[in-house]
Amino acid sequence: MFADPSGELRGTVTADSLQQVIDHYDAGDWRADRVLITGDLIQDDSAEAYDLFRELLLPLNMRMHCIPGNHDVRDLMKPICRRPPFSYCAKEEVRDWLLVGLDSCISGDAGGEISADEFDRLDAIISASTAKHILISLHHPPVALGSTWLDTVILYNGEELLQKLQAIGRVRLLIFGHAHQAYEEEHHGIQVIGTPSTCRQFKPGSKDFDVDDRPPAYRRITLHADGSSENELVWVDN
Ligand SMILES: [Fe+2]
């Protein structure tokens, strides 16, 4: 988002594009209980852009778990995204599942890492929970995606994170943003999922930065009591 509701990113009015995704959800039969928002909410470093984001999503009337991306400004994002029904890098237990949002951002760097403090926070959350299954969300992909330019700004300690999550033995899903493209692979026994943006997409497999012409998208994820899950990637065509 931009403070200006008519603000454009690479030729797309970002507020309109997000609204189009929300309208698509509203018009469908599939109903969600929660929204996971995986970072890069704003583009212009303004508190007003976060207000606009909040205003657009509030009518969904459900809990919304937010984590920061490299384009976010934590000090502006926190006060707005900590007001219910939004939450910021939160944990929540929902029946058999524990949902945890991690902060993977490094100030001044497009790439990310899970800091020692964030690993400690994660350990404490997981030790205190008896949930059978865990879903982790963070902004940066923990694995290379096969795109030369993008792979230089992923999670720098992705392998360390995946090994720690595997050792926990209850982590089933890891959801990331940042990549503006679809991704779904299993790593270390964990389903790793990336979802395209609600705005413009990046061209998969590109050597240099390149914008794709795919439409906005979102993903419908269903978590089952036995730890399995289903998901459907939804492209929002006009
Ligand atoms: Fe990002």
Short mmCIF file of C-alpha atoms and ligand atoms in Angstrom, two decimals:
data_model
loop_
_atom_site.label_atom_id
_atom_site.label_comp_id
_atom_site.label_asym_id
_atom_site.label_seq_id
_atom_site.Cartn_x
_atom_site.Cartn_y
_atom_site.Cartn_z
CA MET A 1 0.00 0.00 0.00
CA PHE A 2 0.79 3.66 -0.35
CA ALA A 3 -0.64 6.50 1.75
CA ASP A 4 -2.36 7.56 -1.47
CA PRO A 5 -5.09 5.01 -2.33
CA SER A 6 -4.38 5.61 -6.02
CA GLY A 7 -0.66 4.82 -5.58
CA GLU A 8 0.76 2.52 -8.28
CA LEU A 9 3.52 -0.07 -8.18
CA ARG A 10 4.83 -1.15 -11.58
CA GLY A 11 1.65 0.08 -13.25
CA THR A 12 -0.83 -1.47 -10.81
CA VAL A 13 -2.93 0.48 -8.27
CA THR A 14 -2.04 -1.61 -5.23
CA ALA A 15 -5.19 -0.82 -3.21
CA ASP A 16 -7.41 -1.84 -6.15
CA SER A 17 -5.46 -5.04 -6.63
CA LEU A 18 -5.83 -6.02 -2.96
CA GLN A 19 -9.53 -5.13 -3.07
CA GLN A 20 -9.91 -7.37 -6.13
CA VAL A 21 -8.47 -10.29 -4.14
CA ILE A 22 -10.78 -9.61 -1.18
CA ASP A 23 -13.78 -9.35 -3.51
CA HIS A 24 -12.85 -12.68 -5.08
CA TYR A 25 -12.78 -14.31 -1.65
CA ASP A 26 -16.09 -12.67 -0.66
CA ALA A 27 -17.78 -13.88 -3.84
CA GLY A 28 -16.69 -17.50 -3.36
CA ASP A 29 -18.08 -20.30 -1.19
CA TRP A 30 -14.84 -21.15 0.61
CA ARG A 31 -14.72 -19.54 4.07
CA ALA A 32 -11.58 -18.92 6.13
CA ASP A 33 -11.05 -18.60 9.89
CA ARG A 34 -7.79 -16.69 9.73
CA VAL A 35 -5.67 -14.66 7.31
CA LEU A 36 -1.88 -15.03 7.20
CA ILE A 37 -0.23 -11.92 5.77
CA THR A 38 3.40 -12.57 4.95
CA GLY A 39 4.95 -9.11 4.86
CA ASP A 40 5.79 -6.22 2.51
CA LEU A 41 2.55 -4.47 3.31
CA ILE A 42 3.62 -0.98 2.29
CA GLN A 43 5.91 0.71 -0.21
CA ASP A 44 6.23 4.34 0.91
CA ASP A 45 7.36 4.15 4.56
CA SER A 46 4.17 5.85 5.78
CA ALA A 47 1.84 5.10 8.70
CA GLU A 48 -1.07 6.12 6.44
CA ALA A 49 -0.30 3.22 4.10
CA TYR A 50 -0.72 0.82 7.06
CA ASP A 51 -4.01 2.55 7.92
CA LEU A 52 -5.21 1.93 4.38
CA PHE A 53 -4.14 -1.72 4.55
CA ARG A 54 -6.09 -2.11 7.80
CA GLU A 55 -9.14 -0.37 6.42
CA LEU A 56 -9.24 -2.64 3.35
CA LEU A 57 -8.90 -5.87 5.34
CA LEU A 58 -11.12 -5.08 8.35
CA PRO A 59 -14.39 -5.99 6.56
CA LEU A 60 -13.14 -9.60 6.38
CA ASN A 61 -13.93 -9.65 10.10
CA MET A 62 -11.51 -12.38 11.17
CA ARG A 63 -8.13 -12.66 12.88
CA MET A 64 -5.24 -11.53 10.72
CA HIS A 65 -1.72 -12.61 11.52
CA CYS A 66 0.90 -10.25 10.10
CA ILE A 67 4.67 -10.53 9.87
CA PRO A 68 7.03 -7.87 8.55
CA GLY A 69 8.85 -7.94 5.21
CA ASN A 70 11.90 -6.03 4.05
CA HIS A 71 9.71 -3.18 2.73
CA ASP A 72 7.96 -2.77 6.07
CA VAL A 73 8.90 -0.27 8.77
CA ARG A 74 8.54 -2.14 12.03
CA ASP A 75 8.00 0.99 14.17
CA LEU A 76 5.09 2.06 11.97
CA MET A 77 3.73 -1.44 11.42
CA LYS A 78 3.64 -2.65 15.02
CA PRO A 79 1.14 -0.16 16.46
CA ILE A 80 -1.29 -0.74 13.60
CA CYS A 81 -0.83 -4.49 13.23
CA ARG A 82 -1.01 -5.17 16.98
CA ARG A 83 -4.55 -3.81 17.24
CA PRO A 84 -7.12 -6.66 17.05
CA PRO A 85 -8.22 -8.34 14.93
CA PHE A 86 -4.66 -7.95 13.58
CA SER A 87 -1.59 -9.35 15.27
CA TYR A 88 2.15 -8.96 14.74
CA CYS A 89 4.55 -11.94 14.78
CA ALA A 90 2.03 -13.66 17.00
CA LYS A 91 1.44 -17.18 18.17
CA GLU A 92 -1.99 -18.72 18.37
CA GLU A 93 -3.23 -22.21 19.17
CA VAL A 94 -6.18 -23.33 17.12
CA ARG A 95 -7.34 -26.81 18.14
CA ASP A 96 -4.45 -29.19 17.27
CA TRP A 97 -2.36 -26.55 15.56
CA LEU A 98 0.03 -23.86 16.76
CA LEU A 99 0.50 -20.93 14.37
CA VAL A 100 3.70 -18.91 14.82
CA GLY A 101 4.78 -15.80 12.92
CA LEU A 102 8.52 -15.04 12.82
CA ASP A 103 10.37 -11.80 12.10
CA SER A 104 13.03 -12.59 9.47
CA CYS A 105 13.95 -9.01 8.57
CA ILE A 106 17.32 -7.29 8.80
CA SER A 107 17.22 -3.48 8.75
CA GLY A 108 18.70 -2.12 5.52
CA ASP A 109 18.92 -5.52 3.82
CA ALA A 110 16.48 -7.06 1.32
CA GLY A 111 17.54 -10.54 2.44
CA GLY A 112 16.70 -11.92 5.85
CA GLU A 113 17.74 -14.09 8.74
CA ILE A 114 16.31 -15.53 11.91
CA SER A 115 18.27 -13.84 14.68
CA ALA A 116 19.45 -15.60 17.85
CA ASP A 117 16.75 -13.70 19.80
CA GLU A 118 14.07 -14.82 17.37
CA PHE A 119 15.25 -18.44 17.64
CA ASP A 120 15.02 -18.11 21.45
CA ARG A 121 11.50 -16.68 21.20
CA LEU A 122 10.50 -19.56 18.89
CA ASP A 123 11.99 -22.15 21.29
CA ALA A 124 10.05 -20.65 24.20
CA ILE A 125 6.77 -20.62 22.28
CA ILE A 126 7.18 -24.21 21.15
CA SER A 127 8.28 -25.52 24.56
CA ALA A 128 5.17 -23.96 26.11
CA SER A 129 2.79 -25.53 23.60
CA THR A 130 1.44 -29.05 23.47
CA ALA A 131 -0.10 -28.54 20.02
CA LYS A 132 0.45 -31.60 17.86
CA HIS A 133 1.15 -29.67 14.68
CA ILE A 134 2.88 -26.39 13.93
CA LEU A 135 2.65 -23.89 11.09
CA ILE A 136 5.42 -21.31 10.81
CA SER A 137 5.15 -18.16 8.73
CA LEU A 138 7.97 -15.80 7.84
CA HIS A 139 8.68 -13.36 5.03
CA HIS A 140 11.85 -14.74 3.43
CA PRO A 141 12.03 -18.13 1.66
CA PRO A 142 14.40 -20.49 3.51
CA VAL A 143 15.44 -22.17 0.25
CA ALA A 144 16.72 -20.97 -3.13
CA LEU A 145 13.97 -20.68 -5.71
CA GLY A 146 16.08 -20.95 -8.87
CA SER A 147 16.00 -17.24 -9.68
CA THR A 148 19.55 -15.82 -9.70
CA TRP A 149 18.79 -12.27 -8.48
CA LEU A 150 16.14 -13.32 -5.95
CA ASP A 151 18.26 -16.11 -4.50
CA THR A 152 20.77 -13.52 -3.28
CA VAL A 153 18.13 -11.99 -0.97
CA ILE A 154 16.41 -15.00 0.60
CA LEU A 155 16.77 -16.16 4.22
CA TYR A 156 20.54 -16.33 4.78
CA ASN A 157 20.23 -19.00 7.46
CA GLY A 158 17.43 -20.98 5.85
CA GLU A 159 19.19 -24.33 6.21
CA GLU A 160 19.74 -23.71 9.94
CA LEU A 161 16.06 -22.81 10.37
CA LEU A 162 14.84 -25.88 8.48
CA GLN A 163 17.10 -28.19 10.48
CA LYS A 164 15.85 -26.72 13.77
CA LEU A 165 12.24 -26.99 12.66
CA GLN A 166 12.76 -30.59 11.58
CA ALA A 167 14.28 -31.43 14.97
CA ILE A 168 11.14 -30.13 16.70
CA GLY A 169 9.28 -32.94 14.94
CA ARG A 170 5.89 -31.20 14.92
CA VAL A 171 6.38 -28.57 12.24
CA ARG A 172 4.26 -29.47 9.21
CA LEU A 173 4.06 -26.26 7.20
CA LEU A 174 6.24 -23.24 6.54
CA ILE A 175 4.69 -20.33 4.66
CA PHE A 176 6.70 -17.47 3.14
CA GLY A 177 6.10 -14.28 1.10
CA HIS A 178 8.74 -12.07 -0.56
CA ALA A 179 9.09 -14.06 -3.80
CA HIS A 180 5.93 -12.93 -5.64
CA GLN A 181 5.56 -16.36 -7.22
CA ALA A 182 4.13 -19.77 -6.44
CA TYR A 183 6.28 -22.36 -4.69
CA GLU A 184 5.49 -25.67 -3.02
CA GLU A 185 8.10 -28.29 -2.13
CA GLU A 186 8.94 -30.51 0.81
CA HIS A 187 12.22 -29.82 2.63
CA HIS A 188 13.37 -31.67 5.77
CA GLY A 189 9.92 -33.23 6.02
CA ILE A 190 8.20 -29.83 6.08
CA GLN A 191 5.89 -28.54 3.38
CA VAL A 192 7.37 -25.20 2.27
CA ILE A 193 4.91 -22.93 0.53
CA GLY A 194 5.23 -19.54 -1.16
CA THR A 195 2.23 -17.64 -2.45
CA PRO A 196 2.21 -15.00 -5.20
CA SER A 197 1.48 -11.40 -4.29
CA THR A 198 -1.92 -9.76 -4.09
CA CYS A 199 -0.32 -7.28 -6.52
CA ARG A 200 2.33 -7.81 -9.27
CA GLN A 201 4.37 -11.04 -9.62
CA PHE A 202 8.04 -11.77 -10.33
CA LYS A 203 8.99 -14.00 -13.25
CA PRO A 204 10.05 -17.42 -11.91
CA GLY A 205 13.50 -18.68 -12.90
CA SER A 206 14.75 -15.29 -14.10
CA LYS A 207 18.43 -14.34 -13.95
CA ASP A 208 17.77 -10.63 -13.47
CA PHE A 209 14.82 -8.89 -11.85
CA ASP A 210 11.79 -9.30 -14.11
CA VAL A 211 8.07 -8.72 -13.57
CA ASP A 212 5.63 -11.43 -14.59
CA ASP A 213 2.23 -10.77 -16.15
CA ARG A 214 0.36 -13.19 -13.90
CA PRO A 215 -2.60 -11.71 -11.98
CA PRO A 216 -2.88 -11.18 -8.20
CA ALA A 217 -3.30 -14.32 -6.15
CA TYR A 218 -3.97 -15.80 -2.73
CA ARG A 219 -3.91 -19.29 -1.27
CA ARG A 220 -6.63 -21.22 0.54
CA ILE A 221 -5.07 -23.47 3.17
CA THR A 222 -7.01 -26.04 5.18
CA LEU A 223 -5.36 -27.60 8.24
CA HIS A 224 -6.58 -31.02 9.39
CA ALA A 225 -6.48 -32.53 12.88
CA ASP A 226 -4.10 -35.30 11.77
CA GLY A 227 -1.42 -32.78 10.71
CA SER A 228 -2.15 -33.02 7.03
CA SER A 229 -3.23 -29.98 5.04
CA GLU A 230 -4.62 -29.04 1.69
CA ASN A 231 -4.08 -25.89 -0.21
CA GLU A 232 -5.32 -24.29 -3.36
CA LEU A 233 -3.58 -21.46 -5.16
CA VAL A 234 -6.13 -19.00 -6.53
CA TRP A 235 -5.20 -16.62 -9.34
CA VAL A 236 -7.54 -13.64 -9.41
CA ASP A 237 -8.19 -12.92 -13.07
CA ASN A 238 -10.50 -10.13 -14.08
FE FE B 1 10.15 -8.86 0.46
#
